[in-house]
Amino acid sequence: MRLLVTGGAGYVGSACARVLLERGHEVVVVDDLSTGNRDAVPDAATFVQGDVAELAGDVLGGSDRFDGVLHFAAQSLVGESVVKPEKYWQGNVVTTLTLLEAMRRTGTGRLVFSSTAATYGEPERLPITEDMPTRPTNPYGATKLAIDHAITSYANAHDLAAVSLRYFNVAGAYHGAGENRLVETHLIPLVLQAALGQRPNIAVFGDDWPTKDGTAVRDYIHVLDLAEAHLLALAHARPGSHDIYNLGSGEGFTVREVIAACARVTSRTIPVVDAPRRAGDPAVLVASSARAIDELGWRPQHTDLDEIVADAWAYLVELGDRSHAAGVH
Ligand SMILES: NC(=O)c1ccc[n+]([C@@H]2O[C@H](COP(=O)([O-])OP(=O)(O)OC[C@H]3O[C@@H](n4cnc5c(N)ncnc54)[C@H](O)[C@@H]3O)[C@@H](O)[C@H]2O)c1
Ligand SMILES: O=c1ccn([C@@H]2O[C@H](COP(=O)(O)OP(=O)(O)O[C@H]3O[C@H](CO)[C@H](O)[C@H](O)[C@H]3O)[C@@H](O)[C@H]2O)c(=O)[nH]1
């Protein structure tokens, strides 16, 4: 297929672009490099630098038709979304509505959208299934939920073939695609940067959550397993239908367990400090991926936390001075 990958210079988008190319697809990446890196875009992809909201019409309307779009481009930091919600409503909802219109006008019929566990908010029970209430606890999750609703109505009214993948916490690395953001807020890369001495310590946000050690629980999914799910979703998408799938490894780890895994894998001492809870964070998020396993035939292969951390560590070590964090203290 000939595919538009928005956000293909970012962490997840660049890993998926690699896997799509490996399977023989043609990939055009549109990315404004606001949080992504030019050198993360695979050489075999065509790269167009700029804002999806401005470029989607022109790119999709070009002489060669696209078979589909994988839409990764987004603002995606929970904490930032609480203090700058306007950036999230504009950058996520308005941008995606523009993309959906460009797809409709150009007859581009297939969409795989990066939704999130953050659409559910604080779950009533665990693991989280797709039929549970969606009550986001932060603007980031609210914007992704609004987009999911918009996609459903485009599928119903305009025959869009759409799949939303609700990722839980993505981690690990694949062939040069890993987490290297200018402003890093995600737990595993921050802990590993502390292990490398690029940061003085890791702050644990809250030790009074209702969990086994008082720190928040998340479900970490390997970026390569996630990429495989995108390929399956592309093949599965049917006109007039919008299917939603949770994607996680199905096991929850506390922040302290993640730090312990990082210490094991790196054999380094990781200085830890306690800090207040982060605004907008739910206590526990653990996925049921049963629907993706049943309907997409998804088989996650890299669910072991130490393996996930080891891949992230190998990426960071190989990155060396090219890491944005190398100069940060
Ligand atoms: N990383 C996770 O744990 C996680 C979990 C759930 C969902 N997601 C979703 O997955 C997607 C990818 O996340 P990521 O972690 O790779 O983030 P990222 O910040 O590494 O990548 C996002 C990419 O999109 C680009 N971008 C943003 N807005 C753009 C715009 N308007 N036009 C063009 N390019 C734009 C950025 O430059 C960046 O390269 C996001 O939609 C995010 O909400 C991520
Ligand atoms: O320095 C830090 C960073 C994070 N945490 C904690 O570690 C856990 C994981 O935090 P991340 O920032 O790594 O990830 P989030 O769970 O906040 O969010 C991630 O997963 C969500 C879905 O679960 C979203 O989709 C979002 O895009 C993605 O960033 C949270 O409890 C957070 O409070 C710390 O204690 N210290």
CSV table of C-alpha atoms and ligand atoms in Angstrom, one decimal:
chain,number,residue,atom,x,y,z
A,1,MET,CA,0.0,0.0,0.0
A,2,ARG,CA,1.0,3.6,-0.5
A,3,LEU,CA,0.6,5.2,3.0
A,4,LEU,CA,0.8,8.6,4.6
A,5,VAL,CA,2.4,8.3,8.1
A,6,THR,CA,1.9,11.5,10.1
A,7,GLY,CA,4.3,12.0,12.9
A,8,GLY,CA,6.8,9.5,11.3
A,9,ALA,CA,9.8,11.4,12.8
A,10,GLY,CA,8.5,10.7,16.3
A,11,TYR,CA,9.0,7.6,18.5
A,12,VAL,CA,6.1,5.3,17.6
A,13,GLY,CA,5.6,6.7,14.1
A,14,SER,CA,9.2,6.1,13.1
A,15,ALA,CA,9.2,2.5,14.5
A,16,CYS,CA,6.0,1.8,12.6
A,17,ALA,CA,7.4,3.4,9.4
A,18,ARG,CA,10.3,1.0,9.6
A,19,VAL,CA,8.1,-2.0,9.9
A,20,LEU,CA,5.8,-0.9,7.1
A,21,LEU,CA,8.8,-0.4,4.8
A,22,GLU,CA,10.1,-3.8,5.7
A,23,ARG,CA,6.8,-5.4,4.6
A,24,GLY,CA,7.0,-3.7,1.2
A,25,HIS,CA,4.7,-0.7,1.7
A,26,GLU,CA,5.5,2.7,0.3
A,27,VAL,CA,5.7,5.4,3.1
A,28,VAL,CA,5.4,9.2,2.9
A,29,VAL,CA,6.1,10.8,6.3
A,30,VAL,CA,4.7,14.3,7.2
A,31,ASP,CA,6.1,15.7,10.4
A,32,ASP,CA,6.8,19.2,11.6
A,33,LEU,CA,9.7,18.0,13.8
A,34,SER,CA,8.0,19.8,16.8
A,35,THR,CA,9.0,16.8,19.0
A,36,GLY,CA,10.4,14.4,16.4
A,37,ASN,CA,13.9,14.0,14.9
A,38,ARG,CA,14.7,14.2,11.2
A,39,ASP,CA,17.2,11.4,11.5
A,40,ALA,CA,14.5,9.0,12.9
A,41,VAL,CA,12.7,9.0,9.6
A,42,PRO,CA,13.8,5.8,7.7
A,43,ASP,CA,15.9,6.5,4.6
A,44,ALA,CA,13.5,4.6,2.4
A,45,ALA,CA,10.6,6.9,3.3
A,46,THR,CA,9.7,10.1,1.5
A,47,PHE,CA,9.9,13.0,4.0
A,48,VAL,CA,7.8,16.1,3.9
A,49,GLN,CA,8.4,18.6,6.7
A,50,GLY,CA,5.5,20.6,7.9
A,51,ASP,CA,2.2,20.7,9.8
A,52,VAL,CA,-0.3,18.0,9.0
A,53,ALA,CA,-3.1,20.6,9.3
A,54,GLU,CA,-1.5,22.6,6.5
A,55,LEU,CA,-0.2,19.9,4.3
A,56,ALA,CA,-2.7,17.0,4.4
A,57,GLY,CA,-4.8,18.4,1.5
A,58,ASP,CA,-1.9,18.9,-0.8
A,59,VAL,CA,-0.1,15.7,0.1
A,60,LEU,CA,-3.2,13.5,-0.2
A,61,GLY,CA,-4.4,15.4,-3.3
A,62,GLY,CA,-1.2,14.8,-5.2
A,63,SER,CA,-1.1,12.8,-8.5
A,64,ASP,CA,-0.5,9.4,-6.8
A,65,ARG,CA,-3.4,8.3,-4.7
A,66,PHE,CA,-2.8,7.0,-1.1
A,67,ASP,CA,-4.4,3.8,0.1
A,68,GLY,CA,-4.4,4.9,3.7
A,69,VAL,CA,-3.2,7.1,6.6
A,70,LEU,CA,-1.6,6.2,9.9
A,71,HIS,CA,-2.1,9.2,12.1
A,72,PHE,CA,0.5,9.4,14.9
A,73,ALA,CA,1.1,13.2,14.9
A,74,ALA,CA,-0.1,14.7,18.1
A,75,GLN,CA,0.6,16.5,21.3
A,76,SER,CA,0.8,13.8,23.8
A,77,LEU,CA,2.0,14.8,27.3
A,78,VAL,CA,-0.5,14.3,30.0
A,79,GLY,CA,0.9,16.9,32.4
A,80,GLU,CA,1.3,19.6,29.8
A,81,SER,CA,-2.2,19.1,28.6
A,82,VAL,CA,-3.5,20.1,32.0
A,83,VAL,CA,-1.8,23.5,31.9
A,84,LYS,CA,-2.0,24.1,28.2
A,85,PRO,CA,-5.2,22.6,27.0
A,86,GLU,CA,-5.5,24.9,24.0
A,87,LYS,CA,-2.4,23.3,22.5
A,88,TYR,CA,-4.1,19.9,22.7
A,89,TRP,CA,-7.6,20.9,21.4
A,90,GLN,CA,-5.9,22.8,18.5
A,91,GLY,CA,-3.0,20.4,17.8
A,92,ASN,CA,-5.0,17.2,18.2
A,93,VAL,CA,-8.7,17.8,17.5
A,94,VAL,CA,-8.5,20.6,15.0
A,95,THR,CA,-5.6,19.1,13.1
A,96,THR,CA,-7.3,15.7,12.9
A,97,LEU,CA,-10.6,17.2,11.7
A,98,THR,CA,-8.6,18.9,8.9
A,99,LEU,CA,-6.9,15.5,8.1
A,100,LEU,CA,-10.3,13.8,8.0
A,101,GLU,CA,-11.7,16.4,5.6
A,102,ALA,CA,-8.7,16.0,3.4
A,103,MET,CA,-9.2,12.2,3.4
A,104,ARG,CA,-12.8,12.6,2.5
A,105,ARG,CA,-12.2,15.1,-0.3
A,106,THR,CA,-9.5,13.0,-1.8
A,107,GLY,CA,-11.2,9.6,-1.4
A,108,THR,CA,-8.5,8.3,0.9
A,109,GLY,CA,-10.5,5.6,2.6
A,110,ARG,CA,-8.4,3.9,5.3
A,111,LEU,CA,-7.2,5.3,8.6
A,112,VAL,CA,-5.4,3.9,11.6
A,113,PHE,CA,-5.4,6.4,14.5
A,114,SER,CA,-3.2,6.5,17.6
A,115,SER,CA,-5.7,6.7,20.4
A,116,THR,CA,-4.8,6.1,24.0
A,117,ALA,CA,-5.5,4.5,27.4
A,118,ALA,CA,-5.9,8.0,28.7
A,119,THR,CA,-9.4,8.0,27.1
A,120,TYR,CA,-10.7,5.8,29.9
A,121,GLY,CA,-9.6,7.8,32.9
A,122,GLU,CA,-9.7,6.1,36.3
A,123,PRO,CA,-11.1,2.6,35.5
A,124,GLU,CA,-13.9,1.0,37.4
A,125,ARG,CA,-12.2,-2.4,37.3
A,126,LEU,CA,-9.1,-4.1,35.7
A,127,PRO,CA,-8.1,-5.0,33.2
A,128,ILE,CA,-9.6,-2.2,31.0
A,129,THR,CA,-11.8,-3.5,28.2
A,130,GLU,CA,-13.1,-1.3,25.3
A,131,ASP,CA,-16.7,-1.3,26.5
A,132,MET,CA,-15.8,0.5,29.8
A,133,PRO,CA,-16.8,4.1,30.4
A,134,THR,CA,-14.6,6.8,28.9
A,135,ARG,CA,-14.0,9.5,31.5
A,136,PRO,CA,-10.6,11.0,30.8
A,137,THR,CA,-8.9,12.7,33.8
A,138,ASN,CA,-6.9,15.1,31.6
A,139,PRO,CA,-7.3,17.2,28.4
A,140,TYR,CA,-4.9,15.0,26.5
A,141,GLY,CA,-7.3,12.0,26.9
A,142,ALA,CA,-10.3,14.2,26.3
A,143,THR,CA,-8.9,15.3,22.9
A,144,LYS,CA,-8.1,11.8,21.8
A,145,LEU,CA,-11.6,10.7,22.8
A,146,ALA,CA,-13.2,13.5,20.9
A,147,ILE,CA,-11.2,12.4,17.8
A,148,ASP,CA,-12.4,8.8,18.3
A,149,HIS,CA,-16.0,10.1,18.2
A,150,ALA,CA,-15.3,12.2,15.1
A,151,ILE,CA,-13.8,9.1,13.3
A,152,THR,CA,-16.9,7.0,14.2
A,153,SER,CA,-19.2,9.6,12.6
A,154,TYR,CA,-16.9,9.8,9.4
A,155,ALA,CA,-17.0,6.0,9.2
A,156,ASN,CA,-20.8,5.9,9.5
A,157,ALA,CA,-21.5,8.8,7.2
A,158,HIS,CA,-18.7,8.6,4.7
A,159,ASP,CA,-17.7,5.0,4.6
A,160,LEU,CA,-14.3,5.6,6.1
A,161,ALA,CA,-12.5,2.3,7.0
A,162,ALA,CA,-11.0,3.1,10.4
A,163,VAL,CA,-9.3,1.6,13.4
A,164,SER,CA,-8.3,3.3,16.6
A,165,LEU,CA,-5.6,1.7,18.6
A,166,ARG,CA,-5.7,2.6,22.3
A,167,TYR,CA,-2.1,2.2,23.3
A,168,PHE,CA,-1.1,1.8,26.9
A,169,ASN,CA,2.5,2.9,27.8
A,170,VAL,CA,4.7,2.3,24.8
A,171,ALA,CA,8.4,1.5,25.5
A,172,GLY,CA,11.4,-0.2,24.1
A,173,ALA,CA,13.1,0.5,20.8
A,174,TYR,CA,13.4,-1.0,17.3
A,175,HIS,CA,16.3,-0.6,14.8
A,176,GLY,CA,17.2,3.0,15.6
A,177,ALA,CA,13.7,4.0,16.5
A,178,GLY,CA,13.5,4.9,20.2
A,179,GLU,CA,12.7,7.7,22.6
A,180,ASN,CA,14.9,10.7,22.0
A,181,ARG,CA,12.7,13.8,22.7
A,182,LEU,CA,14.0,17.3,23.3
A,183,VAL,CA,11.7,17.5,26.3
A,184,GLU,CA,11.4,14.0,27.9
A,185,THR,CA,8.6,13.2,30.4
A,186,HIS,CA,8.2,9.4,30.0
A,187,LEU,CA,9.2,7.2,32.8
A,188,ILE,CA,11.5,4.6,31.2
A,189,PRO,CA,13.7,7.0,29.2
A,190,LEU,CA,14.0,9.3,32.2
A,191,VAL,CA,15.1,6.4,34.5
A,192,LEU,CA,17.6,5.2,32.0
A,193,GLN,CA,19.0,8.7,31.5
A,194,ALA,CA,19.4,8.9,35.3
A,195,ALA,CA,21.3,5.5,35.1
A,196,LEU,CA,23.6,7.1,32.5
A,197,GLY,CA,24.3,10.1,34.7
A,198,GLN,CA,22.5,12.4,32.1
A,199,ARG,CA,20.1,13.4,34.9
A,200,PRO,CA,20.9,13.6,38.6
A,201,ASN,CA,17.9,11.3,39.7
A,202,ILE,CA,14.5,10.1,38.9
A,203,ALA,CA,11.5,11.7,40.7
A,204,VAL,CA,8.7,9.3,41.7
A,205,PHE,CA,5.4,11.2,41.3
A,206,GLY,CA,3.4,10.2,44.3
A,207,ASP,CA,3.9,7.3,46.8
A,208,ASP,CA,0.4,7.4,48.3
A,209,TRP,CA,-1.5,5.8,45.4
A,210,PRO,CA,-3.8,2.9,46.3
A,211,THR,CA,-1.3,0.3,44.9
A,212,LYS,CA,1.0,-2.3,46.4
A,213,ASP,CA,3.9,0.0,46.9
A,214,GLY,CA,2.1,3.3,46.8
A,215,THR,CA,3.4,4.3,43.3
A,216,ALA,CA,1.3,4.4,40.1
A,217,VAL,CA,0.8,1.3,37.9
A,218,ARG,CA,1.1,1.2,34.1
A,219,ASP,CA,1.1,-1.5,31.4
A,220,TYR,CA,4.2,-1.3,29.2
A,221,ILE,CA,3.9,-2.4,25.6
A,222,HIS,CA,6.9,-2.9,23.3
A,223,VAL,CA,7.0,-0.6,20.3
A,224,LEU,CA,7.6,-3.5,17.9
A,225,ASP,CA,4.5,-5.3,19.1
A,226,LEU,CA,2.6,-2.1,18.6
A,227,ALA,CA,4.0,-1.7,15.1
A,228,GLU,CA,2.7,-5.3,14.3
A,229,ALA,CA,-0.7,-4.3,15.5
A,230,HIS,CA,-0.8,-1.4,13.1
A,231,LEU,CA,-0.1,-3.7,10.1
A,232,LEU,CA,-2.9,-6.0,11.3
A,233,ALA,CA,-5.2,-3.0,11.8
A,234,LEU,CA,-4.5,-1.7,8.2
A,235,ALA,CA,-5.5,-5.1,6.8
A,236,HIS,CA,-8.6,-5.3,9.0
A,237,ALA,CA,-10.1,-1.9,8.4
A,238,ARG,CA,-13.5,-2.1,6.6
A,239,PRO,CA,-15.4,0.7,4.9
A,240,GLY,CA,-18.2,2.1,7.1
A,241,SER,CA,-16.7,0.7,10.3
A,242,HIS,CA,-14.6,2.1,13.1
A,243,ASP,CA,-13.1,-0.5,15.4
A,244,ILE,CA,-11.4,0.3,18.6
A,245,TYR,CA,-8.7,-1.9,20.2
A,246,ASN,CA,-6.7,-1.6,23.5
A,247,LEU,CA,-3.1,-2.6,23.2
A,248,GLY,CA,-1.0,-3.5,26.2
A,249,SER,CA,1.0,-6.4,27.6
A,250,GLY,CA,-1.7,-7.1,30.1
A,251,GLU,CA,0.4,-6.8,33.2
A,252,GLY,CA,0.8,-3.7,35.5
A,253,PHE,CA,4.1,-2.5,37.0
A,254,THR,CA,4.5,0.2,39.6
A,255,VAL,CA,6.9,3.1,39.1
A,256,ARG,CA,9.2,1.5,41.7
A,257,GLU,CA,9.1,-1.9,39.9
A,258,VAL,CA,10.1,-0.1,36.6
A,259,ILE,CA,13.0,1.6,38.4
A,260,ALA,CA,14.1,-1.8,39.8
A,261,ALA,CA,13.9,-3.3,36.3
A,262,CYS,CA,16.1,-0.5,34.9
A,263,ALA,CA,18.6,-1.0,37.7
A,264,ARG,CA,18.7,-4.8,37.0
A,265,VAL,CA,19.2,-4.3,33.2
A,266,THR,CA,21.8,-1.6,33.5
A,267,SER,CA,23.6,-2.8,36.6
A,268,ARG,CA,23.8,0.8,37.7
A,269,THR,CA,22.6,2.6,40.8
A,270,ILE,CA,19.7,4.9,40.0
A,271,PRO,CA,19.2,7.8,42.5
A,272,VAL,CA,15.5,8.1,43.3
A,273,VAL,CA,13.7,11.1,45.0
A,274,ASP,CA,10.1,11.3,46.1
A,275,ALA,CA,7.9,14.0,44.5
A,276,PRO,CA,4.2,15.0,44.6
A,277,ARG,CA,1.6,13.4,42.4
A,278,ARG,CA,1.5,14.7,38.8
A,279,ALA,CA,-1.7,16.5,37.9
A,280,GLY,CA,-4.0,14.4,35.6
A,281,ASP,CA,-2.4,11.0,36.3
A,282,PRO,CA,-4.7,8.1,37.0
A,283,ALA,CA,-3.5,5.5,39.7
A,284,VAL,CA,-3.7,2.3,37.7
A,285,LEU,CA,-4.0,1.5,33.9
A,286,VAL,CA,-3.8,-2.1,32.8
A,287,ALA,CA,-5.1,-3.3,29.4
A,288,SER,CA,-7.2,-6.2,28.3
A,289,SER,CA,-6.0,-6.7,24.7
A,290,ALA,CA,-8.4,-9.7,24.3
A,291,ARG,CA,-10.3,-8.0,21.5
A,292,ALA,CA,-7.1,-7.3,19.5
A,293,ILE,CA,-6.0,-10.8,20.0
A,294,ASP,CA,-9.3,-12.3,18.9
A,295,GLU,CA,-10.3,-10.0,16.1
A,296,LEU,CA,-6.9,-8.8,14.7
A,297,GLY,CA,-5.0,-12.0,15.4
A,298,TRP,CA,-2.4,-9.9,17.3
A,299,ARG,CA,0.2,-11.8,19.2
A,300,PRO,CA,2.5,-9.6,21.4
A,301,GLN,CA,6.0,-11.2,21.4
A,302,HIS,CA,8.0,-8.8,23.7
A,303,THR,CA,6.0,-8.6,26.9
A,304,ASP,CA,8.8,-9.1,29.4
A,305,LEU,CA,9.5,-5.8,31.2
A,306,ASP,CA,13.3,-6.5,31.4
A,307,GLU,CA,13.4,-7.2,27.7
A,308,ILE,CA,11.5,-3.9,26.9
A,309,VAL,CA,13.9,-2.0,29.2
A,310,ALA,CA,16.9,-3.7,27.7
A,311,ASP,CA,16.0,-2.6,24.2
A,312,ALA,CA,15.4,1.0,25.4
A,313,TRP,CA,18.8,0.9,27.1
A,314,ALA,CA,20.6,-0.5,24.1
A,315,TYR,CA,19.1,2.3,22.0
A,316,LEU,CA,20.1,5.0,24.4
A,317,VAL,CA,23.7,3.7,24.8
A,318,GLU,CA,24.1,3.5,21.0
A,319,LEU,CA,22.7,7.0,20.6
A,320,GLY,CA,25.4,8.4,22.9
A,321,ASP,CA,26.0,12.1,22.2
A,322,ARG,CA,23.2,12.2,19.7
A,323,SER,CA,20.7,11.9,22.6
A,324,HIS,CA,19.0,15.2,23.4
A,325,ALA,CA,19.5,14.3,27.1
A,326,ALA,CA,23.3,14.1,26.7
A,327,GLY,CA,23.6,17.8,27.4
A,328,VAL,CA,20.9,18.0,30.0
A,329,HIS,CA,21.4,18.2,33.8
B,1,LIG,N1,4.2,7.0,23.7
B,1,LIG,C1,3.2,6.5,24.3
B,1,LIG,O1,3.3,5.8,25.4
B,1,LIG,C2,1.8,6.7,23.8
B,1,LIG,C3,0.7,6.0,24.4
B,1,LIG,C4,-0.6,6.2,23.9
B,1,LIG,C5,-0.7,6.9,22.7
B,1,LIG,N2,0.3,7.5,22.1
B,1,LIG,C6,0.1,8.3,20.9
B,1,LIG,O2,0.9,7.8,19.8
B,1,LIG,C7,1.3,8.8,19.0
B,1,LIG,C8,2.8,8.9,18.9
B,1,LIG,O3,3.4,9.1,20.1
B,1,LIG,P1,4.9,9.3,20.4
B,1,LIG,O4,5.2,8.8,21.7
B,1,LIG,O5,5.6,8.7,19.2
B,1,LIG,O6,5.1,10.9,20.3
B,1,LIG,P2,6.2,11.8,19.6
B,1,LIG,O7,6.1,13.1,20.2
B,1,LIG,O8,7.6,11.1,19.7
B,1,LIG,O9,5.8,11.8,18.1
B,1,LIG,C9,4.8,12.6,17.6
B,1,LIG,C10,5.4,13.2,16.2
B,1,LIG,O10,4.4,14.0,15.6
B,1,LIG,C11,4.9,15.2,15.2
B,1,LIG,N3,3.9,16.2,15.1
B,1,LIG,C12,3.1,16.6,16.2
B,1,LIG,N4,2.2,17.5,15.7
B,1,LIG,C13,2.3,17.6,14.4
B,1,LIG,C14,1.6,18.3,13.4
B,1,LIG,N5,0.6,19.0,13.6
B,1,LIG,N6,2.1,18.1,12.1
B,1,LIG,C15,3.1,17.3,11.8
B,1,LIG,N7,3.8,16.6,12.7
B,1,LIG,C16,3.4,16.7,14.0
B,1,LIG,C17,6.1,15.4,16.1
B,1,LIG,O11,7.1,16.3,15.6
B,1,LIG,C18,6.6,14.0,16.4
B,1,LIG,O12,7.6,13.6,15.5
B,1,LIG,C19,0.6,10.1,19.5
B,1,LIG,O13,-0.6,10.3,18.8
B,1,LIG,C20,0.3,9.7,21.0
B,1,LIG,O14,-0.7,10.4,21.5
B,1,LIG,C21,1.6,7.4,22.6
B,2,LIG,O1,9.7,11.4,36.0
B,2,LIG,C1,8.6,10.6,36.1
B,2,LIG,C2,7.8,10.3,35.0
B,2,LIG,C3,6.7,9.6,35.2
B,2,LIG,N1,6.4,9.1,36.4
B,2,LIG,C4,5.2,8.2,36.6
B,2,LIG,O2,5.4,7.1,35.7
B,2,LIG,C5,4.1,6.7,35.2
B,2,LIG,C6,4.2,6.7,33.7
B,2,LIG,O3,4.3,8.0,33.2
B,2,LIG,P1,4.7,8.4,31.7
B,2,LIG,O4,4.8,9.8,31.6
B,2,LIG,O5,5.8,7.5,31.2
B,2,LIG,O6,3.4,7.9,30.9
B,2,LIG,P2,1.8,8.2,31.2
B,2,LIG,O7,1.2,7.0,31.8
B,2,LIG,O8,1.7,9.5,31.8
B,2,LIG,O9,1.3,8.5,29.7
B,2,LIG,C7,1.6,7.6,28.6
B,2,LIG,O10,0.6,6.7,28.4
B,2,LIG,C8,-0.6,7.2,28.3
B,2,LIG,C9,-1.6,6.0,28.2
B,2,LIG,O11,-1.4,5.1,29.3
B,2,LIG,C10,-0.8,8.2,27.2
B,2,LIG,O12,-1.3,7.7,26.1
B,2,LIG,C11,0.5,9.1,27.0
B,2,LIG,O13,0.6,9.4,25.6
B,2,LIG,C12,1.7,8.5,27.3
B,2,LIG,O14,2.7,9.5,27.5
B,2,LIG,C13,3.1,7.7,35.7
B,2,LIG,O15,2.5,7.2,36.9
B,2,LIG,C14,3.9,8.9,36.1
B,2,LIG,O16,3.4,9.7,37.2
B,2,LIG,C15,7.2,9.3,37.5
B,2,LIG,O17,6.9,8.9,38.6
B,2,LIG,N2,8.3,10.1,37.3
